[in-house]
PDB file of C-alpha atoms in Angstrom:
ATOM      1  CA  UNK A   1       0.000   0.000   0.000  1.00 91.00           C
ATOM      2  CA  UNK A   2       1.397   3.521  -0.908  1.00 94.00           C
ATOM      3  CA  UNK A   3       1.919   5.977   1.655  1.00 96.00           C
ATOM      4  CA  UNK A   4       0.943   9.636   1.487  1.00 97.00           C
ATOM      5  CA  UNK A   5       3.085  11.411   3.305  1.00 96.00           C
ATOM      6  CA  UNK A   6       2.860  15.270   1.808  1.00 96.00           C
ATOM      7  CA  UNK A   7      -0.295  17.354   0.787  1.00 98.00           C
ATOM      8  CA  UNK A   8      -0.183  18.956  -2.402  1.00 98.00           C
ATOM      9  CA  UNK A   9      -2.316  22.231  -2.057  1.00 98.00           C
ATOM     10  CA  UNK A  10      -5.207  22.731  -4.997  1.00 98.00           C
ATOM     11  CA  UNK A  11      -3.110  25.441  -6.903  1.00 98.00           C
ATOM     12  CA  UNK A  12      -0.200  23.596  -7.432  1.00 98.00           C
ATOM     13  CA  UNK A  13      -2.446  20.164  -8.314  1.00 98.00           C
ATOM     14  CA  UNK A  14      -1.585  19.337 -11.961  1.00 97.00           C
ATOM     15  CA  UNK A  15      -4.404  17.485 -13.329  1.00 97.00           C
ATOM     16  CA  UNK A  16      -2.837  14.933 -15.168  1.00 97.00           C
ATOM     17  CA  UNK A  17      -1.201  13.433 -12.148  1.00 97.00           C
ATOM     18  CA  UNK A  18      -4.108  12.381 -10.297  1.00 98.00           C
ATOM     19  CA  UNK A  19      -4.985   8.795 -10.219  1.00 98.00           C
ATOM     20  CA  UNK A  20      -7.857   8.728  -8.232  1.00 98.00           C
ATOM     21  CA  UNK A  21      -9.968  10.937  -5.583  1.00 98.00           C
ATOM     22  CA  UNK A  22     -10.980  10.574  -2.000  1.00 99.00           C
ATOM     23  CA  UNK A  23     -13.938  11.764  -0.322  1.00 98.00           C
ATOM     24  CA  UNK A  24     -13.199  12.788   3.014  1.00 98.00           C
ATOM     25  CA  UNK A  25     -15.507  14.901   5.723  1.00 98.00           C
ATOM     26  CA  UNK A  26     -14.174  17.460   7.900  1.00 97.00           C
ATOM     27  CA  UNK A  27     -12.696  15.125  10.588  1.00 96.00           C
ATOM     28  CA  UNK A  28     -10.961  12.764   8.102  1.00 97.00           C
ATOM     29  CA  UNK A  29      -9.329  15.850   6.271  1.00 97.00           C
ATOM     30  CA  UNK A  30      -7.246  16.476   9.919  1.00 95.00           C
ATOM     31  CA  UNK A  31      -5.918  13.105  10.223  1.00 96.00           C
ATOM     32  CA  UNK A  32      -2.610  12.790   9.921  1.00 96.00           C
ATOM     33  CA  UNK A  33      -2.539   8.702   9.797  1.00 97.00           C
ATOM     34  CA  UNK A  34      -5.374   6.703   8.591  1.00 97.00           C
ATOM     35  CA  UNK A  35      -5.424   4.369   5.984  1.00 98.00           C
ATOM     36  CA  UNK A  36      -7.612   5.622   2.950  1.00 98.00           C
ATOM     37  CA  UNK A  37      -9.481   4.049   0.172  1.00 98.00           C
ATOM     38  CA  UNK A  38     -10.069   6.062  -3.515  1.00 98.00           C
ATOM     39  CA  UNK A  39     -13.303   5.957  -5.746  1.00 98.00           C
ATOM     40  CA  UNK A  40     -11.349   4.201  -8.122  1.00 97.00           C
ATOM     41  CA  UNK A  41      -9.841   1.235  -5.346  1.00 97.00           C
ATOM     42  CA  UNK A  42      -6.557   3.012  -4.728  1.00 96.00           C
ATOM     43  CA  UNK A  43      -5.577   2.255  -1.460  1.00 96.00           C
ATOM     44  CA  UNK A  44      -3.248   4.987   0.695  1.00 96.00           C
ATOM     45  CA  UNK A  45      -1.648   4.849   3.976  1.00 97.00           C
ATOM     46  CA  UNK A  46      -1.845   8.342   5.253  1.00 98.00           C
ATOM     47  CA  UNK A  47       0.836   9.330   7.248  1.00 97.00           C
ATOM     48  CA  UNK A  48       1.200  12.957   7.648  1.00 96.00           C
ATOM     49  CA  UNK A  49       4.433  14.802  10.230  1.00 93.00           C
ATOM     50  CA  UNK A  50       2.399  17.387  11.561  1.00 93.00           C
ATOM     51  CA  UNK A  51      -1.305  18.173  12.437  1.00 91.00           C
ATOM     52  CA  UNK A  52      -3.038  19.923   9.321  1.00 92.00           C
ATOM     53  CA  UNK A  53      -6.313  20.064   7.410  1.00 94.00           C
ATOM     54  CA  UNK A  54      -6.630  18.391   3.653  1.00 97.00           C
ATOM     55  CA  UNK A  55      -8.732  21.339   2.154  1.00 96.00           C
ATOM     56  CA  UNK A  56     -11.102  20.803  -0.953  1.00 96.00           C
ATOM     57  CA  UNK A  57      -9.221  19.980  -4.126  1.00 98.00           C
ATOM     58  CA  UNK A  58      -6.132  19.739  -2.938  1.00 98.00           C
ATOM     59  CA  UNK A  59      -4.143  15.912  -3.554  1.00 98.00           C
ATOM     60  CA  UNK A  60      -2.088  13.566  -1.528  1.00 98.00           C
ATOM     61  CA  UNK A  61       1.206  12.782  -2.826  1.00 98.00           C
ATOM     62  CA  UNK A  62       1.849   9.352  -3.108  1.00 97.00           C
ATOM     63  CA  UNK A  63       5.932   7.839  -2.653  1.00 95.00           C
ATOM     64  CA  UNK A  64       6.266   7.900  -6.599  1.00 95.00           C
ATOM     65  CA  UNK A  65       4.439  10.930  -7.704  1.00 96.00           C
ATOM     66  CA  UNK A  66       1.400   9.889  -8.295  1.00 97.00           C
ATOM     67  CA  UNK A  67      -1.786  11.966  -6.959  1.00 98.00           C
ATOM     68  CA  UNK A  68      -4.719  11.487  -5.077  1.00 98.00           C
ATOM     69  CA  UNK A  69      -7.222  14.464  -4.868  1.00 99.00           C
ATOM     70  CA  UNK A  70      -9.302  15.555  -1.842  1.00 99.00           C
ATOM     71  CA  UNK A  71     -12.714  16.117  -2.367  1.00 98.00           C
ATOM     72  CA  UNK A  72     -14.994  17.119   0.628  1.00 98.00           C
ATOM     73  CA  UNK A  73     -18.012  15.472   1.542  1.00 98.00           C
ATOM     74  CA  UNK A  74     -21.489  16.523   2.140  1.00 98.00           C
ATOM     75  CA  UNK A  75     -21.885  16.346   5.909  1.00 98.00           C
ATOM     76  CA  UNK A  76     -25.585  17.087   8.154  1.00 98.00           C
ATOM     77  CA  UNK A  77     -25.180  20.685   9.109  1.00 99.00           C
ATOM     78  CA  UNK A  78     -26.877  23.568  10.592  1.00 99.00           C
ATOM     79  CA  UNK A  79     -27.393  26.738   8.540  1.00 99.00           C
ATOM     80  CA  UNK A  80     -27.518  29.731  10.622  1.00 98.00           C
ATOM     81  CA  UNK A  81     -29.466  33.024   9.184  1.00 98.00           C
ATOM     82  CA  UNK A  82     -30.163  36.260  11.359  1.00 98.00           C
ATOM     83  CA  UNK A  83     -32.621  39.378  10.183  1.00 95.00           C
ATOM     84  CA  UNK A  84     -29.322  41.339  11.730  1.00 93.00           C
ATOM     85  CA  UNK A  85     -26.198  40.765  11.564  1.00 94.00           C
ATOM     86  CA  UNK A  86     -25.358  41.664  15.018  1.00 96.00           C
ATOM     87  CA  UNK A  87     -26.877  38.114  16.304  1.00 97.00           C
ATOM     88  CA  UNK A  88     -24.854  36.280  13.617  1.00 97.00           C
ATOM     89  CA  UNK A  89     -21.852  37.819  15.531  1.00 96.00           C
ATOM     90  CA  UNK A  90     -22.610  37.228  18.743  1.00 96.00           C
ATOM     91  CA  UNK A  91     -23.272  33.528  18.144  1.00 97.00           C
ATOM     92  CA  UNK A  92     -19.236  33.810  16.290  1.00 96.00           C
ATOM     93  CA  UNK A  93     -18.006  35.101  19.866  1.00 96.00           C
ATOM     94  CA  UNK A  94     -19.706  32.395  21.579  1.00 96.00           C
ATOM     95  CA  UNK A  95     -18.747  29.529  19.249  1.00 95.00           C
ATOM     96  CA  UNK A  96     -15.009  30.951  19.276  1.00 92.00           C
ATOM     97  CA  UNK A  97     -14.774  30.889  23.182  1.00 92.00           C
ATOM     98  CA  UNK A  98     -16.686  27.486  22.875  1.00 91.00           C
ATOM     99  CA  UNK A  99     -13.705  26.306  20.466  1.00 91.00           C
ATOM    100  CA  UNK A 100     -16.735  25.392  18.823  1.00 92.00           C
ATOM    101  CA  UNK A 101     -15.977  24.498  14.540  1.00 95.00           C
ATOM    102  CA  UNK A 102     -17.280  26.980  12.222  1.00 97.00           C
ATOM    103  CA  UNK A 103     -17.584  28.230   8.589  1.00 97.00           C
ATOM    104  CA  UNK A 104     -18.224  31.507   8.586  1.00 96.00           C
ATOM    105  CA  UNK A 105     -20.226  33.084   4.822  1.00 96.00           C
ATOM    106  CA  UNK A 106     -21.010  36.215   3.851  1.00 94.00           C
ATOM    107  CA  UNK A 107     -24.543  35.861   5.149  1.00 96.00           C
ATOM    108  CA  UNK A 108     -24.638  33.113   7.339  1.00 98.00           C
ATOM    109  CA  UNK A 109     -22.593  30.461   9.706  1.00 98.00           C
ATOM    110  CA  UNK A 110     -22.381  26.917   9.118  1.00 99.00           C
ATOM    111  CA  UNK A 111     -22.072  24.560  12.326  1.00 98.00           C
ATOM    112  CA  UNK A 112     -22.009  21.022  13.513  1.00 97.00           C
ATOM    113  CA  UNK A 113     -25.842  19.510  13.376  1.00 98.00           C
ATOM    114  CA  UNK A 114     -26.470  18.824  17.355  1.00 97.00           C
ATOM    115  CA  UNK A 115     -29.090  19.409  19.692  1.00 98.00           C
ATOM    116  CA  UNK A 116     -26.882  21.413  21.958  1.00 96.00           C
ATOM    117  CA  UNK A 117     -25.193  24.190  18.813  1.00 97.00           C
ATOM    118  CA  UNK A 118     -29.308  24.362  17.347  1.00 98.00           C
ATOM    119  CA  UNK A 119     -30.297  25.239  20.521  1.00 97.00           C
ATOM    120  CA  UNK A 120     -27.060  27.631  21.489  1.00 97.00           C
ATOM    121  CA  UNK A 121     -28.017  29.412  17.647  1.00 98.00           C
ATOM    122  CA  UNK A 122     -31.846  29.561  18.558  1.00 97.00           C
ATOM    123  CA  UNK A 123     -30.904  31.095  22.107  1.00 96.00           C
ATOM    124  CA  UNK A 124     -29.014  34.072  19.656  1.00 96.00           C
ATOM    125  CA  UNK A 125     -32.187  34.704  18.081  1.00 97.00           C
ATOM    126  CA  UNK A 126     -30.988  32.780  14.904  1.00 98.00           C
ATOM    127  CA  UNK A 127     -32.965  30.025  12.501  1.00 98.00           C
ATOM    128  CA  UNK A 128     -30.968  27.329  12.256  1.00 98.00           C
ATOM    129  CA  UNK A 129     -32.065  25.204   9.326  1.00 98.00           C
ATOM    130  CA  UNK A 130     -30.635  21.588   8.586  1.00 99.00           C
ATOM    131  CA  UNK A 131     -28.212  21.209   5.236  1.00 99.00           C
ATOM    132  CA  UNK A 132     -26.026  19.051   3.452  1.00 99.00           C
ATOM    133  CA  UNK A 133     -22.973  20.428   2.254  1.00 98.00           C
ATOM    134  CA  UNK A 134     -19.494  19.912   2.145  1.00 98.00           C
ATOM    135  CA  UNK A 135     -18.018  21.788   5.741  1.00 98.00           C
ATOM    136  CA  UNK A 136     -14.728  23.720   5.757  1.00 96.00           C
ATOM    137  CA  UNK A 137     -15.053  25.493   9.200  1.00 95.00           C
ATOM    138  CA  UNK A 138     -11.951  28.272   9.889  1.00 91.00           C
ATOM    139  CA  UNK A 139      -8.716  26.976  10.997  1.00 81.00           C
ATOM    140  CA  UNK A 140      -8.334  27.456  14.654  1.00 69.00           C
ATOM    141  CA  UNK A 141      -4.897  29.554  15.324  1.00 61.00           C
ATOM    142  CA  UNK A 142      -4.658  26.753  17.949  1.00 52.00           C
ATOM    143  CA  UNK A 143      -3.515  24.574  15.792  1.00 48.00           C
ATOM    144  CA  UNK A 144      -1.086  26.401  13.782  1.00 46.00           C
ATOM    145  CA  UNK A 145       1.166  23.908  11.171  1.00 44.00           C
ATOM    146  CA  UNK A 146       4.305  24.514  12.919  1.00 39.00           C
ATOM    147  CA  UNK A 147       6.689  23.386  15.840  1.00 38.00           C
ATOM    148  CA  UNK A 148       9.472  25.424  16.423  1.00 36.00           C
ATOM    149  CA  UNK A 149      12.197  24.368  18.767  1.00 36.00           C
ATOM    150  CA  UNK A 150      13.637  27.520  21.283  1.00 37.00           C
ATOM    151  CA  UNK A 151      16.919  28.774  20.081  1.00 37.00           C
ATOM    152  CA  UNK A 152      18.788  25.292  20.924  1.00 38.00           C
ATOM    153  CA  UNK A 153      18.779  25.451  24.530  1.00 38.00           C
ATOM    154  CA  UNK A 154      16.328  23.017  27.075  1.00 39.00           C
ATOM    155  CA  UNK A 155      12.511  23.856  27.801  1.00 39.00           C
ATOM    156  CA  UNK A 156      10.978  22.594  31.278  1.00 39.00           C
ATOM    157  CA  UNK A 157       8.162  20.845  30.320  1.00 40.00           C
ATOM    158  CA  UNK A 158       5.401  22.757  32.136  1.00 41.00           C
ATOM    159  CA  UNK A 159       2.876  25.513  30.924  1.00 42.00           C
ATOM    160  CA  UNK A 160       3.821  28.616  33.959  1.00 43.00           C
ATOM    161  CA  UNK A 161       6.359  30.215  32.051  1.00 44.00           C
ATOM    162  CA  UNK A 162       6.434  32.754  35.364  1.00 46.00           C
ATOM    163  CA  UNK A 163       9.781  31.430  36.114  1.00 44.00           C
ATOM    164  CA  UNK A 164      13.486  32.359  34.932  1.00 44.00           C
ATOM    165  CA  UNK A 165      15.207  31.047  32.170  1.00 43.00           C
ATOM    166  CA  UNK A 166      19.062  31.210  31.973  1.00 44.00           C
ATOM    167  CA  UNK A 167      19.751  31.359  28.649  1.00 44.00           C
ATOM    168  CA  UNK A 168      21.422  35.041  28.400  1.00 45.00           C
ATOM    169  CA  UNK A 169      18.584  36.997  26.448  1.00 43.00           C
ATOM    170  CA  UNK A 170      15.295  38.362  27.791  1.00 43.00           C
ATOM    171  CA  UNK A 171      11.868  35.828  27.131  1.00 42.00           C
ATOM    172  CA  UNK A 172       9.952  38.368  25.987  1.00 43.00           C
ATOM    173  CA  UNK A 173      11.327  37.810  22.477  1.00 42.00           C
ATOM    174  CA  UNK A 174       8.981  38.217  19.202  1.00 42.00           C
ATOM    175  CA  UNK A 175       8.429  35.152  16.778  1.00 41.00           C
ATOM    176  CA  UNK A 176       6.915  34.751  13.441  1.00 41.00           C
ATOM    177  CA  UNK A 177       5.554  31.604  13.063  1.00 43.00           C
ATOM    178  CA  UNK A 178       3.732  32.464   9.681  1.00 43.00           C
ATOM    179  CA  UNK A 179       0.416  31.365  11.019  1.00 45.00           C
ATOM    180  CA  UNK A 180      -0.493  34.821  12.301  1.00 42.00           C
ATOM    181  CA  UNK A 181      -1.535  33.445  15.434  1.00 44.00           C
ATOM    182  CA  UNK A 182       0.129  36.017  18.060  1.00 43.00           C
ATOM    183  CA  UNK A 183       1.098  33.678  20.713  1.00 42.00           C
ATOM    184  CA  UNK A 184       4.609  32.623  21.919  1.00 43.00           C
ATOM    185  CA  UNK A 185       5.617  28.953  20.858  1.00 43.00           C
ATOM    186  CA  UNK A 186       7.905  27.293  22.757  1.00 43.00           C
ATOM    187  CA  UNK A 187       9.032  24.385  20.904  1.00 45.00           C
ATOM    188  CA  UNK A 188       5.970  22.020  22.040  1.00 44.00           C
ATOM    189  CA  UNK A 189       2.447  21.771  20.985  1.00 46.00           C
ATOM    190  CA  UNK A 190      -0.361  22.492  23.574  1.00 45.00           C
ATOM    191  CA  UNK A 191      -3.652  21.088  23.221  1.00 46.00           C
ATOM    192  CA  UNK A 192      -6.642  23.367  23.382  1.00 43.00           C
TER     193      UNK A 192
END
């Protein structure tokens, strides 16, 4: 079986190097190991480095070259409308401190189809109306697609970083980490 080990994102897909497609919903696309079957019977052993999300069109490269595109799939979800927009955002604020998954339109949010979100979007003064549709909720910055070790020397493995590190420069140093996320990374992933 042919492992997958690098995503190919949709812009750089070249059409005639895909051999197959899989449909995948939202959770699937985050794996990083699973094994995989395509419409057409290819089978692929996923095995991804780092935590990431397979997006819509874009392919999983197989060990000689070959491609196997990403398609979403329809999934049961909740389409949230408000007559003002001010309720659309509140119900945004409360899904974001929720860490609840969303896919945020023009016009409308897109959610997870359970009692407990239909009822959170009702309490907002919002109809929330069963779908089917692909979902592609926003990336959490929680979850950025990067580890980044700290300048070479030893971390404690602990989340207080109230204590003193003696390492001959100040910890109040900047980093990009090119997911825009604004936090300070120290060379471990936390999960939130």
């Amino acid at each position: 079986m042919p492992s997958a080990t690098t995503i190919v994102r949709r812009p750089a897909v070249k059409p005639d190097r895909v051999v197959d497609t899989v449909v995948l919903d939202h959770a699937a696309r985050t794996r990083r190991h699973a094994h995989l079957r395509g419409e057409a019977g290819t089978e692929i052993h996923l095995d991804l480095d780092m935590e990431t999300t397979v997006n819509d069109g874009d392919a999983l490269r197989l060990e000689d070259g070959r491609l196997v595109q990403v398609k979403a799939a329809e999934e049961d979800l909740l389409e949230v409308r408000a007559e003002n927009p001010l309720r659309l955002m509140r119900l945004a604020w409360h899904l974001g401190s929720s860490h609840g998954l969303a896919e945020i339109a023009a016009d409308a949010i897109y959610i997870e189809n359970t009692p407990a979100l239909a009822e959170l979007a009702r309490g907002q003064g919002c109809v929330a109306t069963p779908v089917r549709r692909p979902f592609r909720p926003e990336q959490s910055v929680h979850h950025c697609d990067h580890d980044h070790g700290h300048h070479g020397h030893a971390h404690h493995r602990h989340h207080d970083h109230g204590h003193a590190h003696d390492h001959g420069h100040a910890h109040d140093h900047g980093h990009d980490h090119g997911c825009g996320c604004g936090h300070h990374h120290h060379g471990h992933k936390h999960d939130h």
